[in-house]
Amino acid sequence: MASGDTKIPVNVITGFLGSGKTTLLRRLLASPRLANTAVLINEFGEVGLDHLLLERLDEETVVLQSGCICCTIRSDLVTAVRDLFSRRESGAIPSFDRLAVETTGLADPAPIVFTFMADPVIRHHFRLGNTIATVDAVNGPLHLDQNPESMKQVLVADRIALTKTDICDAEQTAAIKARLGRLNPSAPLIETAGGDFDPDDLLTADLYDPARKTEEVRRWLSGAEALADPKSEAGHTHSGLDVNRHSARIHAFCVVQDRPLDWIAFGIWLTMLLNRHGENVLRVKGILNVRDAPTPVVIHGVQHLIHPPTHLNAWPDGDRRSRIVFIVRDLDRATLERSLAAFSGLADAGSEAA
Amino acid sequence: MCGLCGVLGAEDHWTDAAGTTRVFGDTGAGRTRRQERLHRVAIGNKILAHYGLKLSDWQGSAYILRNRTGRQEIVPHLAALWPMAETLARTPCDPLNPAVIAAMSRSG
């Protein structure tokens, strides 16, 4: 089995219809540093662009024939990735060192994430890197208001690529940036319109990159600090449109625990929470002060699925408290905090078995 | 797989610390794998008691969950525990339920 450091990173590129996924992908692939990237695309929509890409990538591209990756052909995704890996191993295709998966515009990226973590063969050879969501600065607000898929794509993202800022005014750009910052405060926003951006910022700097993961966690935490006075999506209006119920129910907050956490009690609590409320816990990301662990432990997950925990060699700042950023639908911060504290307390008197 | 009982090896779960020394240090956050499982059972039982359920370790590879009528089921790890607990208890196991939070505060 490949170790965590030698597994092939996978980047999921998502974004609503017409938000510039393929354009972004083409720009990323033009970078010499991403020359050894294999790409899985879906033929749904934007056929012309996708075909250009197909020709460009030749054998490294596998086209998924079904319409939608997420809902109907997760097994096709498994088959495609396994096939890609086996051709790589047999030398039939060049030894790619990264895989990019472009979703359809209407896709919920979560099932793709699940597929990569759940399949026993794939998860031993691949690991998930950053999920990137493209948001169109012109039509993004409308997509977020009217399409739950667009909202989900933003919430699941580790990076948000803001596109088409060159064809809208500064005020519109500032408004969409503020809104995205409130929705997913831990995902950096990168303007990609002019092509003047560093692909590393989108793709390679992730939680499993030993050189950059501390920086990544620091970024989450600064996003969490911005939540000190949490302004949820509720009550905001955009472009004169009322916020629909879907977006008004979603908000982000940071749960803080002063005392070191017992890892076992924490694991029981989070699995219990996700079993009952996983549909409403859209993202969870945190740095934990785990009792008897030598270094801070980092967790992150999407809905029911938690990635394998990782650690930092040192704390990113002077604060030694556990801090967990939640993006939730209809859940209350104070209740979560009380619940975690109560369940953590079970370990204090639970040393009889340890 | 165990040749005697035909049990498949337990699946990895993200909550296993003892097997993840890269993250939790050589001591697996202070516990061996066996100690970790016993600790998990002890804490799990404080919660499950609220639902009339009891958890025990099964040969270091899975857990057995029982209800008061004597029905018992094998669960491989925590992710499988809670759906089964809800089935055996015939009620949702919700850590955000104020009555559950209050009960856990008293147990701790």
CSV table of N, CA and C in Angstrom, one decimal, chain A residues 81-225:
chain,number,residue,atom,x,y,z
A,81,VAL,N,-11.1,5.2,-12.6
A,81,VAL,CA,-9.9,5.5,-11.8
A,81,VAL,C,-9.0,4.2,-11.7
A,82,ARG,N,-9.7,3.1,-11.4
A,82,ARG,CA,-8.9,1.8,-11.3
A,82,ARG,C,-8.2,1.5,-12.6
A,83,ASP,N,-8.9,1.7,-13.7
A,83,ASP,CA,-8.4,1.4,-15.0
A,83,ASP,C,-7.2,2.3,-15.3
A,84,LEU,N,-7.4,3.6,-15.0
A,84,LEU,CA,-6.3,4.6,-15.2
A,84,LEU,C,-5.1,4.2,-14.4
A,85,PHE,N,-5.3,3.7,-13.2
A,85,PHE,CA,-4.1,3.4,-12.3
A,85,PHE,C,-3.5,2.1,-12.9
A,86,SER,N,-4.3,1.1,-13.3
A,86,SER,CA,-3.6,-0.1,-13.8
A,86,SER,C,-2.9,0.2,-15.1
A,87,ARG,N,-3.4,1.1,-15.9
A,87,ARG,CA,-2.6,1.4,-17.1
A,87,ARG,C,-1.3,2.1,-16.8
A,88,ARG,N,-1.4,2.9,-15.8
A,88,ARG,CA,-0.2,3.7,-15.3
A,88,ARG,C,0.8,2.7,-14.8
A,89,GLU,N,0.4,1.7,-14.0
A,89,GLU,CA,1.3,0.7,-13.5
A,89,GLU,C,1.9,-0.2,-14.5
A,90,SER,N,1.1,-0.5,-15.6
A,90,SER,CA,1.6,-1.4,-16.6
A,90,SER,C,2.5,-0.6,-17.6
A,91,GLY,N,2.6,0.6,-17.5
A,91,GLY,CA,3.4,1.4,-18.4
A,91,GLY,C,2.6,1.8,-19.7
A,92,ALA,N,1.3,1.5,-19.8
A,92,ALA,CA,0.6,1.8,-21.0
A,92,ALA,C,0.4,3.3,-21.2
A,93,ILE,N,0.3,4.0,-20.1
A,93,ILE,CA,0.3,5.5,-20.1
A,93,ILE,C,1.4,6.0,-19.3
A,94,PRO,N,1.8,7.3,-19.5
A,94,PRO,CA,2.8,7.9,-18.7
A,94,PRO,C,2.5,7.9,-17.2
A,95,SER,N,3.5,7.9,-16.4
A,95,SER,CA,3.3,7.8,-14.9
A,95,SER,C,2.8,9.1,-14.4
A,96,PHE,N,1.5,9.4,-14.5
A,96,PHE,CA,1.0,10.7,-14.0
A,96,PHE,C,1.2,10.8,-12.4
A,97,ASP,N,1.4,12.0,-12.0
A,97,ASP,CA,1.6,12.1,-10.5
A,97,ASP,C,0.4,13.0,-9.9
A,98,ARG,N,-0.6,13.2,-10.6
A,98,ARG,CA,-1.8,13.9,-10.1
A,98,ARG,C,-3.0,13.6,-11.0
A,99,LEU,N,-4.1,13.6,-10.3
A,99,LEU,CA,-5.4,13.3,-11.1
A,99,LEU,C,-6.3,14.5,-10.9
A,100,ALA,N,-6.9,15.0,-11.9
A,100,ALA,CA,-7.9,16.1,-11.8
A,100,ALA,C,-9.3,15.5,-12.3
A,101,VAL,N,-10.3,15.7,-11.5
A,101,VAL,CA,-11.6,15.2,-11.9
A,101,VAL,C,-12.5,16.4,-12.0
A,102,GLU,N,-13.0,16.7,-13.3
A,102,GLU,CA,-13.9,17.8,-13.5
A,102,GLU,C,-15.4,17.3,-13.4
A,103,THR,N,-16.2,17.9,-12.5
A,103,THR,CA,-17.5,17.4,-12.4
A,103,THR,C,-18.4,18.1,-13.3
A,104,THR,N,-19.7,17.7,-13.4
A,104,THR,CA,-20.6,18.5,-14.2
A,104,THR,C,-21.1,19.7,-13.4
A,105,GLY,N,-21.6,20.6,-14.1
A,105,GLY,CA,-22.1,21.9,-13.5
A,105,GLY,C,-23.2,21.7,-12.4
A,106,LEU,N,-23.9,20.6,-12.6
A,106,LEU,CA,-25.0,20.4,-11.7
A,106,LEU,C,-24.7,19.3,-10.6
A,107,ALA,N,-23.4,19.0,-10.5
A,107,ALA,CA,-23.0,17.9,-9.7
A,107,ALA,C,-22.8,18.3,-8.2
A,108,ASP,N,-23.2,17.4,-7.3
A,108,ASP,CA,-22.9,17.5,-5.9
A,108,ASP,C,-21.5,16.9,-5.8
A,109,PRO,N,-20.5,17.6,-5.4
A,109,PRO,CA,-19.1,17.0,-5.4
A,109,PRO,C,-18.9,16.0,-4.3
A,110,ALA,N,-19.8,16.0,-3.3
A,110,ALA,CA,-19.6,15.1,-2.1
A,110,ALA,C,-19.5,13.6,-2.5
A,111,PRO,N,-20.4,13.1,-3.3
A,111,PRO,CA,-20.3,11.7,-3.7
A,111,PRO,C,-19.0,11.3,-4.4
A,112,ILE,N,-18.4,12.3,-5.0
A,112,ILE,CA,-17.1,12.0,-5.7
A,112,ILE,C,-16.0,11.9,-4.6
A,113,VAL,N,-16.1,12.8,-3.6
A,113,VAL,CA,-15.2,12.7,-2.5
A,113,VAL,C,-15.4,11.3,-1.8
A,114,PHE,N,-16.6,11.0,-1.6
A,114,PHE,CA,-16.9,9.7,-0.9
A,114,PHE,C,-16.3,8.5,-1.7
A,115,THR,N,-16.5,8.6,-3.0
A,115,THR,CA,-16.0,7.5,-3.8
A,115,THR,C,-14.5,7.3,-3.7
A,116,PHE,N,-13.8,8.4,-3.6
A,116,PHE,CA,-12.3,8.3,-3.5
A,116,PHE,C,-11.9,7.8,-2.2
A,117,MET,N,-12.7,8.1,-1.2
A,117,MET,CA,-12.3,7.6,0.2
A,117,MET,C,-12.8,6.2,0.5
A,118,ALA,N,-13.9,5.8,-0.2
A,118,ALA,CA,-14.6,4.6,0.2
A,118,ALA,C,-14.0,3.4,-0.6
A,119,ASP,N,-13.7,3.5,-1.8
A,119,ASP,CA,-13.3,2.4,-2.6
A,119,ASP,C,-11.9,1.8,-2.1
A,120,PRO,N,-11.9,0.5,-1.7
A,120,PRO,CA,-10.7,0.0,-1.0
A,120,PRO,C,-9.4,0.0,-1.9
A,121,VAL,N,-9.6,-0.1,-3.2
A,121,VAL,CA,-8.4,-0.1,-4.1
A,121,VAL,C,-8.0,1.3,-4.3
A,122,ILE,N,-8.9,2.2,-4.6
A,122,ILE,CA,-8.6,3.6,-4.9
A,122,ILE,C,-7.9,4.3,-3.7
A,123,ARG,N,-8.5,4.1,-2.6
A,123,ARG,CA,-8.0,4.9,-1.4
A,123,ARG,C,-6.6,4.5,-1.0
A,124,HIS,N,-6.2,3.3,-1.5
A,124,HIS,CA,-4.8,2.9,-1.1
A,124,HIS,C,-3.8,3.5,-2.1
A,125,HIS,N,-4.2,4.0,-3.2
A,125,HIS,CA,-3.3,4.5,-4.2
A,125,HIS,C,-3.5,6.0,-4.4
A,126,PHE,N,-4.7,6.5,-4.0
A,126,PHE,CA,-4.9,8.0,-4.3
A,126,PHE,C,-5.3,8.6,-3.0
A,127,ARG,N,-5.1,9.9,-2.9
A,127,ARG,CA,-5.6,10.7,-1.7
A,127,ARG,C,-6.2,11.9,-2.3
A,128,LEU,N,-7.2,12.4,-1.6
A,128,LEU,CA,-7.9,13.6,-2.0
A,128,LEU,C,-7.0,14.9,-1.7
A,129,GLY,N,-6.8,15.7,-2.7
A,129,GLY,CA,-6.2,17.0,-2.5
A,129,GLY,C,-7.3,18.0,-2.4
A,130,ASN,N,-7.0,19.2,-2.8
A,130,ASN,CA,-8.0,20.3,-2.7
A,130,ASN,C,-9.1,20.1,-3.7
A,131,THR,N,-10.3,20.4,-3.2
A,131,THR,CA,-11.5,20.5,-4.1
A,131,THR,C,-11.6,21.9,-4.4
A,132,ILE,N,-11.7,22.2,-5.7
A,132,ILE,CA,-11.8,23.6,-6.2
A,132,ILE,C,-13.1,23.9,-6.8
A,133,ALA,N,-13.8,25.0,-6.3
A,133,ALA,CA,-15.1,25.3,-6.9
A,133,ALA,C,-14.9,26.6,-7.7
A,134,THR,N,-15.3,26.7,-8.9
A,134,THR,CA,-15.3,27.9,-9.7
A,134,THR,C,-16.6,28.6,-9.4
A,135,VAL,N,-16.5,29.9,-9.2
A,135,VAL,CA,-17.7,30.7,-9.0
A,135,VAL,C,-17.6,31.9,-10.0
A,136,ASP,N,-18.6,32.1,-10.7
A,136,ASP,CA,-18.7,33.2,-11.7
A,136,ASP,C,-19.1,34.5,-11.0
A,137,ALA,N,-18.2,35.5,-11.1
A,137,ALA,CA,-18.5,36.7,-10.3
A,137,ALA,C,-19.8,37.4,-10.8
A,138,VAL,N,-20.1,37.2,-12.1
A,138,VAL,CA,-21.3,37.9,-12.6
A,138,VAL,C,-22.6,37.2,-12.2
A,139,ASN,N,-22.6,35.9,-12.5
A,139,ASN,CA,-23.9,35.1,-12.3
A,139,ASN,C,-23.8,34.3,-11.0
A,140,GLY,N,-22.7,34.3,-10.3
A,140,GLY,CA,-22.6,33.5,-9.1
A,140,GLY,C,-23.7,33.8,-8.0
A,141,PRO,N,-24.0,35.1,-7.7
A,141,PRO,CA,-25.0,35.4,-6.7
A,141,PRO,C,-26.3,34.7,-7.1
A,142,LEU,N,-26.7,34.8,-8.4
A,142,LEU,CA,-27.9,34.2,-8.8
A,142,LEU,C,-27.9,32.7,-8.6
A,143,HIS,N,-26.8,32.1,-9.0
A,143,HIS,CA,-26.7,30.6,-8.9
A,143,HIS,C,-26.8,30.2,-7.4
A,144,LEU,N,-26.1,31.0,-6.5
A,144,LEU,CA,-26.2,30.6,-5.1
A,144,LEU,C,-27.6,30.8,-4.6
A,145,ASP,N,-28.3,31.8,-5.1
A,145,ASP,CA,-29.7,32.0,-4.6
A,145,ASP,C,-30.6,30.9,-5.0
A,146,GLN,N,-30.4,30.5,-6.3
A,146,GLN,CA,-31.5,29.6,-6.9
A,146,GLN,C,-31.1,28.2,-7.0
A,147,ASN,N,-29.9,27.8,-6.8
A,147,ASN,CA,-29.5,26.4,-7.1
A,147,ASN,C,-28.7,25.8,-5.9
A,148,PRO,N,-29.4,24.9,-5.2
A,148,PRO,CA,-28.7,24.3,-4.0
A,148,PRO,C,-27.4,23.6,-4.5
A,149,GLU,N,-27.3,23.2,-5.7
A,149,GLU,CA,-26.0,22.5,-6.2
A,149,GLU,C,-24.9,23.5,-6.1
A,150,SER,N,-25.1,24.7,-6.5
A,150,SER,CA,-24.1,25.7,-6.5
A,150,SER,C,-23.6,26.0,-5.1
A,151,MET,N,-24.6,26.1,-4.2
A,151,MET,CA,-24.3,26.4,-2.8
A,151,MET,C,-23.4,25.2,-2.2
A,152,LYS,N,-23.8,24.0,-2.5
A,152,LYS,CA,-23.1,22.8,-2.0
A,152,LYS,C,-21.6,22.8,-2.6
A,153,GLN,N,-21.5,23.2,-3.8
A,153,GLN,CA,-20.1,23.2,-4.4
A,153,GLN,C,-19.2,24.2,-3.7
A,154,VAL,N,-19.8,25.3,-3.3
A,154,VAL,CA,-19.0,26.3,-2.6
A,154,VAL,C,-18.6,25.8,-1.2
A,155,LEU,N,-19.6,25.2,-0.6
A,155,LEU,CA,-19.4,24.8,0.8
A,155,LEU,C,-18.4,23.6,0.9
A,156,VAL,N,-18.3,22.8,-0.1
A,156,VAL,CA,-17.4,21.6,0.0
A,156,VAL,C,-16.0,22.0,-0.5
A,157,ALA,N,-15.9,23.1,-1.1
A,157,ALA,CA,-14.6,23.5,-1.7
A,157,ALA,C,-13.5,23.8,-0.6
A,158,ASP,N,-12.3,23.5,-1.0
A,158,ASP,CA,-11.1,23.9,-0.2
A,158,ASP,C,-10.5,25.2,-0.8
A,159,ARG,N,-10.8,25.4,-2.1
A,159,ARG,CA,-10.4,26.7,-2.7
A,159,ARG,C,-11.5,27.2,-3.6
A,160,ILE,N,-11.7,28.5,-3.6
A,160,ILE,CA,-12.7,29.0,-4.5
A,160,ILE,C,-12.1,29.8,-5.6
A,161,ALA,N,-12.2,29.5,-6.9
A,161,ALA,CA,-11.7,30.2,-8.0
A,161,ALA,C,-12.8,31.2,-8.5
A,162,LEU,N,-12.5,32.4,-8.3
A,162,LEU,CA,-13.5,33.4,-8.7
A,162,LEU,C,-13.2,33.8,-10.1
A,163,THR,N,-14.2,33.5,-11.0
A,163,THR,CA,-13.9,33.7,-12.5
A,163,THR,C,-14.7,35.0,-13.0
A,164,LYS,N,-14.4,35.4,-14.1
A,164,LYS,CA,-15.1,36.5,-14.8
A,164,LYS,C,-15.1,37.8,-14.1
A,165,THR,N,-14.2,38.0,-13.2
A,165,THR,CA,-14.1,39.3,-12.5
A,165,THR,C,-13.7,40.4,-13.5
A,166,ASP,N,-13.2,40.1,-14.7
A,166,ASP,CA,-12.8,41.1,-15.6
A,166,ASP,C,-14.0,41.6,-16.4
A,167,ILE,N,-15.2,41.0,-16.2
A,167,ILE,CA,-16.4,41.6,-16.9
A,167,ILE,C,-17.4,42.0,-15.9
A,168,CYS,N,-17.0,42.3,-14.7
A,168,CYS,CA,-18.0,42.9,-13.8
A,168,CYS,C,-17.3,44.0,-13.0
A,169,ASP,N,-18.1,44.8,-12.3
A,169,ASP,CA,-17.5,46.0,-11.7
A,169,ASP,C,-17.0,45.6,-10.3
A,170,ALA,N,-16.2,46.5,-9.7
A,170,ALA,CA,-15.5,46.3,-8.5
A,170,ALA,C,-16.5,46.0,-7.3
A,171,GLU,N,-17.6,46.7,-7.4
A,171,GLU,CA,-18.6,46.6,-6.4
A,171,GLU,C,-19.2,45.2,-6.4
A,172,GLN,N,-19.5,44.7,-7.6
A,172,GLN,CA,-20.1,43.3,-7.7
A,172,GLN,C,-19.0,42.3,-7.2
A,173,THR,N,-17.8,42.5,-7.6
A,173,THR,CA,-16.7,41.6,-7.1
A,173,THR,C,-16.6,41.6,-5.6
A,174,ALA,N,-16.6,42.8,-5.0
A,174,ALA,CA,-16.5,42.9,-3.6
A,174,ALA,C,-17.7,42.2,-2.9
A,175,ALA,N,-18.9,42.3,-3.5
A,175,ALA,CA,-20.1,41.7,-2.8
A,175,ALA,C,-20.0,40.2,-2.9
A,176,ILE,N,-19.6,39.6,-4.0
A,176,ILE,CA,-19.6,38.2,-4.1
A,176,ILE,C,-18.4,37.6,-3.2
A,177,LYS,N,-17.3,38.4,-3.1
A,177,LYS,CA,-16.2,37.9,-2.3
A,177,LYS,C,-16.7,37.9,-0.8
A,178,ALA,N,-17.4,38.9,-0.4
A,178,ALA,CA,-17.9,39.0,1.0
A,178,ALA,C,-18.8,37.8,1.3
A,179,ARG,N,-19.7,37.6,0.3
A,179,ARG,CA,-20.6,36.5,0.5
A,179,ARG,C,-20.0,35.1,0.6
A,180,LEU,N,-19.0,34.9,-0.3
A,180,LEU,CA,-18.3,33.6,-0.3
A,180,LEU,C,-17.5,33.5,1.0
A,181,GLY,N,-17.0,34.6,1.4
A,181,GLY,CA,-16.2,34.6,2.7
A,181,GLY,C,-17.0,34.2,3.9
A,182,ARG,N,-18.3,34.6,3.9
A,182,ARG,CA,-19.2,34.3,5.0
A,182,ARG,C,-19.6,32.8,4.9
A,183,LEU,N,-19.8,32.4,3.6
A,183,LEU,CA,-20.3,31.0,3.5
A,183,LEU,C,-19.3,29.9,3.8
A,184,ASN,N,-18.1,30.2,3.3
A,184,ASN,CA,-17.0,29.2,3.5
A,184,ASN,C,-15.7,30.0,3.9
A,185,PRO,N,-15.6,30.4,5.2
A,185,PRO,CA,-14.6,31.3,5.6
A,185,PRO,C,-13.2,30.6,5.5
A,186,SER,N,-13.1,29.3,5.5
A,186,SER,CA,-11.8,28.7,5.5
A,186,SER,C,-11.2,28.4,4.1
A,187,ALA,N,-12.0,28.7,3.1
A,187,ALA,CA,-11.5,28.4,1.7
A,187,ALA,C,-11.0,29.7,1.1
A,188,PRO,N,-9.7,29.8,0.8
A,188,PRO,CA,-9.2,31.0,0.1
A,188,PRO,C,-9.8,31.3,-1.2
A,189,LEU,N,-10.0,32.5,-1.5
A,189,LEU,CA,-10.6,33.0,-2.8
A,189,LEU,C,-9.5,33.4,-3.7
A,190,ILE,N,-9.5,32.9,-4.9
A,190,ILE,CA,-8.4,33.2,-5.8
A,190,ILE,C,-9.1,33.7,-7.1
A,191,GLU,N,-8.7,34.9,-7.5
A,191,GLU,CA,-9.3,35.4,-8.8
A,191,GLU,C,-8.5,34.9,-9.9
A,192,THR,N,-9.2,34.2,-10.9
A,192,THR,CA,-8.5,33.5,-11.9
A,192,THR,C,-8.7,34.1,-13.3
A,193,ALA,N,-9.5,35.2,-13.3
A,193,ALA,CA,-10.0,35.7,-14.6
A,193,ALA,C,-8.9,36.0,-15.6
A,194,GLY,N,-7.8,36.7,-15.2
A,194,GLY,CA,-6.8,37.0,-16.2
A,194,GLY,C,-5.7,35.9,-16.4
A,195,GLY,N,-5.9,34.8,-15.7
A,195,GLY,CA,-4.9,33.8,-15.8
A,195,GLY,C,-3.6,34.1,-15.0
A,196,ASP,N,-3.7,35.2,-14.3
A,196,ASP,CA,-2.5,35.6,-13.5
A,196,ASP,C,-2.7,35.1,-12.0
A,197,PHE,N,-2.5,33.8,-11.9
A,197,PHE,CA,-2.5,33.2,-10.5
A,197,PHE,C,-1.5,32.0,-10.5
A,198,ASP,N,-1.2,31.7,-9.3
A,198,ASP,CA,-0.2,30.6,-9.1
A,198,ASP,C,-1.0,29.3,-9.0
A,199,PRO,N,-0.8,28.3,-9.9
A,199,PRO,CA,-1.5,27.1,-9.8
A,199,PRO,C,-1.3,26.3,-8.5
A,200,ASP,N,-0.1,26.6,-7.9
A,200,ASP,CA,0.2,25.9,-6.6
A,200,ASP,C,-0.8,26.3,-5.6
A,201,ASP,N,-1.3,27.6,-5.6
A,201,ASP,CA,-2.2,28.1,-4.6
A,201,ASP,C,-3.5,27.3,-4.6
A,202,LEU,N,-3.9,26.9,-5.8
A,202,LEU,CA,-5.1,26.1,-6.0
A,202,LEU,C,-5.0,24.6,-5.7
A,203,LEU,N,-3.9,24.1,-6.3
A,203,LEU,CA,-3.8,22.6,-6.3
A,203,LEU,C,-2.9,22.0,-5.3
A,204,THR,N,-1.6,22.5,-5.2
A,204,THR,CA,-0.7,21.6,-4.5
A,204,THR,C,-0.6,21.9,-3.0
A,205,ALA,N,-0.9,23.2,-2.6
A,205,ALA,CA,-0.8,23.5,-1.2
A,205,ALA,C,-2.0,22.9,-0.5
A,206,ASP,N,-1.9,21.7,0.1
A,206,ASP,CA,-3.0,21.1,0.8
A,206,ASP,C,-2.6,20.6,2.1
A,207,LEU,N,-3.5,19.9,2.8
A,207,LEU,CA,-3.3,19.5,4.2
A,207,LEU,C,-2.3,18.3,4.3
A,208,TYR,N,-2.0,17.7,3.1
A,208,TYR,CA,-1.1,16.6,3.2
A,208,TYR,C,0.3,16.9,2.6
A,209,ASP,N,0.5,18.2,2.3
A,209,ASP,CA,1.8,18.7,1.9
A,209,ASP,C,2.6,19.1,3.1
A,210,PRO,N,3.6,18.3,3.5
A,210,PRO,CA,4.3,18.6,4.8
A,210,PRO,C,4.8,20.0,4.9
A,211,ALA,N,5.2,20.6,3.7
A,211,ALA,CA,5.8,21.9,3.8
A,211,ALA,C,4.7,23.0,3.9
A,212,ARG,N,3.5,22.7,3.6
A,212,ARG,CA,2.6,23.8,3.5
A,212,ARG,C,1.3,23.6,4.4
A,213,LYS,N,1.3,22.4,5.1
A,213,LYS,CA,0.0,22.2,5.8
A,213,LYS,C,-0.2,23.1,7.0
A,214,THR,N,0.9,23.6,7.6
A,214,THR,CA,0.8,24.5,8.7
A,214,THR,C,0.2,25.8,8.2
A,215,GLU,N,0.6,26.2,7.1
A,215,GLU,CA,0.1,27.4,6.5
A,215,GLU,C,-1.4,27.2,6.2
A,216,GLU,N,-1.7,26.0,5.7
A,216,GLU,CA,-3.1,25.7,5.4
A,216,GLU,C,-4.0,25.8,6.6
A,217,VAL,N,-3.6,25.2,7.7
A,217,VAL,CA,-4.3,25.3,9.0
A,217,VAL,C,-4.4,26.7,9.5
A,218,ARG,N,-3.3,27.5,9.4
A,218,ARG,CA,-3.3,28.9,9.8
A,218,ARG,C,-4.4,29.6,9.1
A,219,ARG,N,-4.6,29.3,7.8
A,219,ARG,CA,-5.6,30.0,7.0
A,219,ARG,C,-7.0,29.6,7.5
A,220,TRP,N,-7.2,28.4,7.8
A,220,TRP,CA,-8.5,28.0,8.4
A,220,TRP,C,-8.8,28.9,9.6
A,221,LEU,N,-7.8,28.9,10.5
A,221,LEU,CA,-8.0,29.6,11.8
A,221,LEU,C,-8.2,31.0,11.6
A,222,SER,N,-7.5,31.7,10.6
A,222,SER,CA,-7.8,33.1,10.4
A,222,SER,C,-9.2,33.3,9.9
A,223,GLY,N,-9.7,32.3,9.1
A,223,GLY,CA,-11.1,32.3,8.7
A,223,GLY,C,-12.0,32.2,9.9
A,224,ALA,N,-11.6,31.3,10.8
A,224,ALA,CA,-12.4,31.1,12.0
A,224,ALA,C,-12.5,32.4,12.9
A,225,GLU,N,-11.3,33.1,13.0
A,225,GLU,CA,-11.3,34.3,13.8
A,225,GLU,C,-12.3,35.3,13.2
